[in-house]
mmCIF file of C-alpha atoms in Angstrom:
data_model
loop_
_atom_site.group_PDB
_atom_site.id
_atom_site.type_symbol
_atom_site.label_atom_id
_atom_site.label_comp_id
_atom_site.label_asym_id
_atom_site.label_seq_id
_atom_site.Cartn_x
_atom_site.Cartn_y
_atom_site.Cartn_z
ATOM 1 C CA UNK A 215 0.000 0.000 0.000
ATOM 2 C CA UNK A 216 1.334 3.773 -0.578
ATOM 3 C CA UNK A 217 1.077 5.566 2.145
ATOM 4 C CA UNK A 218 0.229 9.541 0.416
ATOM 5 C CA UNK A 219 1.682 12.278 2.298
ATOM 6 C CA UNK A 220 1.143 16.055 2.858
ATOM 7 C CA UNK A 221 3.844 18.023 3.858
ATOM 8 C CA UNK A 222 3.082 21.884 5.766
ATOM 9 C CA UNK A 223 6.315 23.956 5.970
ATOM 10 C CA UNK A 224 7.125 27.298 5.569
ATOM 11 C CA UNK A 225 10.566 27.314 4.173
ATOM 12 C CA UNK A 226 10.951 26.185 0.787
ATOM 13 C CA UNK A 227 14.368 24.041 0.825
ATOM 14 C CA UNK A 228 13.062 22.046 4.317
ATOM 15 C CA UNK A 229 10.206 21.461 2.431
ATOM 16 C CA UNK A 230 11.721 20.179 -0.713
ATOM 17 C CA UNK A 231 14.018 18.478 0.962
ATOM 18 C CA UNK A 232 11.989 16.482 2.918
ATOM 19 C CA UNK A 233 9.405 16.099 0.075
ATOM 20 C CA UNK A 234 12.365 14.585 -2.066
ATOM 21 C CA UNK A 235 14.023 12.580 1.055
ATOM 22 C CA UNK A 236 10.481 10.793 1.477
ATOM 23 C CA UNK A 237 9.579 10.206 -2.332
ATOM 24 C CA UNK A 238 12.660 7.954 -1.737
ATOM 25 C CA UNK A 239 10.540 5.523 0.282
ATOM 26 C CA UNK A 240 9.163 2.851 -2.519
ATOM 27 C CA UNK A 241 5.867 2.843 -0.488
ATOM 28 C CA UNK A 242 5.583 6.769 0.145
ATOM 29 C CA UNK A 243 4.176 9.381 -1.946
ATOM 30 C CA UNK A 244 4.505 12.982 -1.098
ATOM 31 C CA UNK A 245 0.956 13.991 -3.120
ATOM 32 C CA UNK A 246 0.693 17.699 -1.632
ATOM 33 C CA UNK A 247 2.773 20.316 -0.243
ATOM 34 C CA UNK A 248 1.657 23.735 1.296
ATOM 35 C CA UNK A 249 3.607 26.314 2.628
ATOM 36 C CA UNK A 250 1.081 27.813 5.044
ATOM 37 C CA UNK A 251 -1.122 26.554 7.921
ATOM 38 C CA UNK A 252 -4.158 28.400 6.396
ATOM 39 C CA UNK A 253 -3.871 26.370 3.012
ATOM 40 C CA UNK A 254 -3.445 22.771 5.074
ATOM 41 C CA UNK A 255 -7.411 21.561 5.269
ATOM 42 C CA UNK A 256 -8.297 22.505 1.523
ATOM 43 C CA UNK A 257 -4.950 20.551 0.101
ATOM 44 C CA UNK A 258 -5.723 17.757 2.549
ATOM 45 C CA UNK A 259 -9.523 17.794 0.615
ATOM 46 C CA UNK A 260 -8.192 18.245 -2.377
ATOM 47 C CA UNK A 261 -5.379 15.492 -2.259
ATOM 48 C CA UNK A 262 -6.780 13.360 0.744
ATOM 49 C CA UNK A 263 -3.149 12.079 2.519
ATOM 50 C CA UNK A 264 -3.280 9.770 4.532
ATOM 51 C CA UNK A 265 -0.817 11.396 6.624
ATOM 52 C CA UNK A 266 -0.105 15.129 7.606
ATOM 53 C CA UNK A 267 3.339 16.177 8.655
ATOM 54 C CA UNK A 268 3.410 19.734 10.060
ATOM 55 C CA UNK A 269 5.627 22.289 10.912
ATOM 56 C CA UNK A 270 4.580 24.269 13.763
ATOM 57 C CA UNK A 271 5.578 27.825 12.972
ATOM 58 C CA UNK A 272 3.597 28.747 9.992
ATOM 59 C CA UNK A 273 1.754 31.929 8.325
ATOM 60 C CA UNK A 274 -1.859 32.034 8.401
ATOM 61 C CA UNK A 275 -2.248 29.421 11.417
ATOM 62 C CA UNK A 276 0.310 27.557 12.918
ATOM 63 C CA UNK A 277 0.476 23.717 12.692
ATOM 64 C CA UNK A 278 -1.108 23.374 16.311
ATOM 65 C CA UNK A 279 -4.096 24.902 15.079
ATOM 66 C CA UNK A 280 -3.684 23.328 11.803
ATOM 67 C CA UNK A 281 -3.669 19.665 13.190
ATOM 68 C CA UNK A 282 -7.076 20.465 15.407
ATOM 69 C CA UNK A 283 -9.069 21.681 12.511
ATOM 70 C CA UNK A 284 -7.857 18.662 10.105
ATOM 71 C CA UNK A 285 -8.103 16.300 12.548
ATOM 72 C CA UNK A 286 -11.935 17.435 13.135
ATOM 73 C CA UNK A 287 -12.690 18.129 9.657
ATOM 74 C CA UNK A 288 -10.594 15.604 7.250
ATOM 75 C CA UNK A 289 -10.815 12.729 10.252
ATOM 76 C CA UNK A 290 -8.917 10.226 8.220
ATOM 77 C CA UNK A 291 -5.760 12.386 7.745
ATOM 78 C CA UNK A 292 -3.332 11.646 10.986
ATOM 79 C CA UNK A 293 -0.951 14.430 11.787
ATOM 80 C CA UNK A 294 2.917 13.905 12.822
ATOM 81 C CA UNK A 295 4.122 17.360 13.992
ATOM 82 C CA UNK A 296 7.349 18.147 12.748
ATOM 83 C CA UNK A 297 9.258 20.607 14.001
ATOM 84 C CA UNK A 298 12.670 22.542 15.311
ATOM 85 C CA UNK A 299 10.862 22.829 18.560
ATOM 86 C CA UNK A 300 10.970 19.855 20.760
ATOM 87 C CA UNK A 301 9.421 21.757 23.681
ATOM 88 C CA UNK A 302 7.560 19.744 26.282
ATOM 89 C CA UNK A 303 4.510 22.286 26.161
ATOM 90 C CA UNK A 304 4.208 22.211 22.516
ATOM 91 C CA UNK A 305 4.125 18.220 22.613
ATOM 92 C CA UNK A 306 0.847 17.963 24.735
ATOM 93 C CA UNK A 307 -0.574 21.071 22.561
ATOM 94 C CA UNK A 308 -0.076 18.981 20.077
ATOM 95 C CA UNK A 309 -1.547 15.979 21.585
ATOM 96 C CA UNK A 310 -4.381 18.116 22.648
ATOM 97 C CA UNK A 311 -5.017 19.061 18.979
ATOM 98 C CA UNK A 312 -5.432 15.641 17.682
ATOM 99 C CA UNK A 313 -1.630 14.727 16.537
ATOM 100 C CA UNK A 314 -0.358 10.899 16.668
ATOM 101 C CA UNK A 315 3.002 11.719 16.623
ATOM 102 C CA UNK A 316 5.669 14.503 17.087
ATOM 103 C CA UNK A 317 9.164 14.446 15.303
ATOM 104 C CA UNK A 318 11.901 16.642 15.486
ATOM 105 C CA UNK A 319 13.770 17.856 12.704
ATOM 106 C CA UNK A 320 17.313 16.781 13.633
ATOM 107 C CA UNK A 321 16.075 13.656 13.923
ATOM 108 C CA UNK A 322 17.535 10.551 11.561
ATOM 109 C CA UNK A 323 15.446 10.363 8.293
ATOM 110 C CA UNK A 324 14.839 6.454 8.900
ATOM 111 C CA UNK A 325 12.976 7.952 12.634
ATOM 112 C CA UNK A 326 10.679 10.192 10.418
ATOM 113 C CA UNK A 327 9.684 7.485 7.995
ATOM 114 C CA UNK A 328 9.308 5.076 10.480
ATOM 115 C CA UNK A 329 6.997 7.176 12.399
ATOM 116 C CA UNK A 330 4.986 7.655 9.084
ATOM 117 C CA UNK A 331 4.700 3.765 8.767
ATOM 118 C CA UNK A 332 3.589 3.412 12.702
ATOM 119 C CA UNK A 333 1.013 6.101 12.851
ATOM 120 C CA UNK A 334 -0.376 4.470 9.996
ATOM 121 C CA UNK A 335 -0.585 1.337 11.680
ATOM 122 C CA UNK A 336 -2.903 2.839 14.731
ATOM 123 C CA UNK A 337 -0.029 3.504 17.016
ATOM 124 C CA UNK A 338 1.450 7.067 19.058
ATOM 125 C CA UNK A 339 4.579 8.095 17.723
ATOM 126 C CA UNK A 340 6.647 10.702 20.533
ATOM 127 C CA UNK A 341 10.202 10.824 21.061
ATOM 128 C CA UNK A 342 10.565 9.212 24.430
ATOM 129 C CA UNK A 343 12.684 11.874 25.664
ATOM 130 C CA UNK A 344 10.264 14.791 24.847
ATOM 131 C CA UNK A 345 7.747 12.685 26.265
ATOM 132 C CA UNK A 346 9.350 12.441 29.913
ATOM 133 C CA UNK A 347 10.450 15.877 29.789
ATOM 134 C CA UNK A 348 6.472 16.522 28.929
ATOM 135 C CA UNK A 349 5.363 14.683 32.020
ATOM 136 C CA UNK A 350 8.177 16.179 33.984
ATOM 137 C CA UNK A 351 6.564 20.026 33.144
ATOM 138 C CA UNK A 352 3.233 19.164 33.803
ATOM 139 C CA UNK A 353 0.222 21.533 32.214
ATOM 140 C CA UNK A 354 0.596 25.012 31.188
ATOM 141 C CA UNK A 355 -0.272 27.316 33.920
ATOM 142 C CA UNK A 356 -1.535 30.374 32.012
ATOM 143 C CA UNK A 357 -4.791 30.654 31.029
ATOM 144 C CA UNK A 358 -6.237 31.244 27.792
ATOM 145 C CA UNK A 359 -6.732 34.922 27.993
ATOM 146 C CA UNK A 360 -2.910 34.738 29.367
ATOM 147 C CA UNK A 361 -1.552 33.259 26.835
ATOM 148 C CA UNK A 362 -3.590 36.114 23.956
ATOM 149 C CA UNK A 363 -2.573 38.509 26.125
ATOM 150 C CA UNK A 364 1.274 37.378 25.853
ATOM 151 C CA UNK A 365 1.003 36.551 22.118
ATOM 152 C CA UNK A 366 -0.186 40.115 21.610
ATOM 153 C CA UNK A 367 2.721 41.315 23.687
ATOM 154 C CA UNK A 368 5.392 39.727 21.713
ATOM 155 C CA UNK A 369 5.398 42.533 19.266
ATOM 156 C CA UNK A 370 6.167 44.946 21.840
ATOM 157 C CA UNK A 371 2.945 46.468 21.660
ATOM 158 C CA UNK A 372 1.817 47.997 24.061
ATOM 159 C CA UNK A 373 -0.903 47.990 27.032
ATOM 160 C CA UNK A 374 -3.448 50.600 24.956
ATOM 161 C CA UNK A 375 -2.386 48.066 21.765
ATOM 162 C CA UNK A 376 -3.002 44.958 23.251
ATOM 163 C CA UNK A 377 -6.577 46.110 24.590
ATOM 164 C CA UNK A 378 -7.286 47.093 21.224
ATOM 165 C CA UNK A 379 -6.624 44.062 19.626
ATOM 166 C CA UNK A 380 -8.199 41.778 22.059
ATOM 167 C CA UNK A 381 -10.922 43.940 23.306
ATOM 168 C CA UNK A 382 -10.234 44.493 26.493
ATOM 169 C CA UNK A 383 -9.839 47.244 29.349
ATOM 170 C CA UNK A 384 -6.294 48.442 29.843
ATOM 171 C CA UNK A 385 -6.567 47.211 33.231
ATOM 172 C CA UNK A 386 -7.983 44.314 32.329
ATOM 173 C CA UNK A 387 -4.921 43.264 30.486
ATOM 174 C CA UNK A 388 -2.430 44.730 32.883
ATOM 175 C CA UNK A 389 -4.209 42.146 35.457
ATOM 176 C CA UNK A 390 -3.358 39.389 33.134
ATOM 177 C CA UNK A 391 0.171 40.343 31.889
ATOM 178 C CA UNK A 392 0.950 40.745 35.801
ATOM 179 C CA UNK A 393 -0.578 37.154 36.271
ATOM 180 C CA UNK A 394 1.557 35.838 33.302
ATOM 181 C CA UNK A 395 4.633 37.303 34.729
ATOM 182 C CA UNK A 396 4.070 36.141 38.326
ATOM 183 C CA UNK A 397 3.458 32.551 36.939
ATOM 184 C CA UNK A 398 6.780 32.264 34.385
ATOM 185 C CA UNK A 399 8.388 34.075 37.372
ATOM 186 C CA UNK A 400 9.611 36.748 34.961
ATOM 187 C CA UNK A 401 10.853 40.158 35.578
ATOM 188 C CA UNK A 402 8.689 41.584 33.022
ATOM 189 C CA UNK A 403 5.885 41.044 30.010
ATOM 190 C CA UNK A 404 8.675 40.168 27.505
ATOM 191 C CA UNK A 405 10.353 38.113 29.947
ATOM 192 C CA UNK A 406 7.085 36.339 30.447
ATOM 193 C CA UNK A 407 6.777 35.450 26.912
ATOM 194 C CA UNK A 408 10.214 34.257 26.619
ATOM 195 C CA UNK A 409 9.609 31.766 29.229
ATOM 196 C CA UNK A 410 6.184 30.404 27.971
ATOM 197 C CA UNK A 411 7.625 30.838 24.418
ATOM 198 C CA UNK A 412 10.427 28.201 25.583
ATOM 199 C CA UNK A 413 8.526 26.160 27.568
ATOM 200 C CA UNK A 414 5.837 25.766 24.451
ATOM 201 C CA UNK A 415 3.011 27.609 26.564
ATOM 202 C CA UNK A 416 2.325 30.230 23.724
#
């Protein structure tokens, strides 16, 4: 059986890399590749893969977001998140969102198509390491408001700005950014978004 593949990646060599490292697998076949999150459910329609693999920093929605909305609305598409990152919060986001595996990029190119071959066959596919690590962090401890308020405040934007955008009182969102910052036990609101940014909260 070919297993047909989707690839989601923003840069253009990773992605043409990977599309021709896979094509090298007799029973693979890379049948659509998309270089936005926003363009990931209407290629997986289009082409119907059986597997997904997304990057997680994309344009138009990021392949968190990406994997939740194909996993509800192509349900026969399984997702393997692919990514730089191998951040303990992003891996239960990602679990969260409906994704049977998570791969990191610097990982050997057998590891990636084996994980291909073992989500197809029904099984969980996590590095072991990321996945102790995972347990290790426990849940995120911002809230979802937090967590807009501190992806709004990555720009540098500020209080009047982030209100704005989220429609919100200014105090309103100074409550939150101080709650963010007491709970990364940062110094300050770009601190705070370091933190969760590293620790795969955002």
């Amino acid at each position: 059986m070919t297993i047909r593949l989707l690839l989601a990646d923003d840069q253009d060599l990773i992605r043409a890399a990977l599309s021709a490292l896979l094509d090298l697998e007799d029973d693979f076949e890379v049948v659509a590749s998309v270089s936005r999150g926003d363009q990931v459910v209407d290629a997986a329609r289009v082409h119907r893969p059986d597997v997904a693999l997304l990057d997680i920093e994309m344009p138009g929605l990021d392949g968190l977001a990406a994997a939740a909305v194909l996993t509800a609305q192509v349900p026969h598409c399984r997702v393997i998140i692919l990514t730089t990152f191998g951040r303990a919060g992003y891996l239960r986001r990602a679990m969260t969102a409906g994704a049977v595996g998570f791969v990191v990029k610097d990982a050997p190119p057998e590891a990636l198509a084996d994980a291909v071959r073992r989500v197809m066959r029904g099984e969980r596919v996590v590095d072991p390491v990321l996945a102790a690590a995972t347990l290790a962090a426990g849940d995120s401890p911002l809230t979802g408001r937090e967590r807009d308020v501190l992806n709004a405040a990555r720009s540098g934007a500020t209080v009047a700005e982030i209100a704005a955008k989220l429609y919100l009182s200014e105090g309103t969102v100074r409550n939150y950014l101080s709650a963010a910052i007491a709970k990364t036990g940062a110094q300050n609101r770009m601190g705070a978004v370091r933190v969760a940014d590293d620790r795969g909260w955002l």
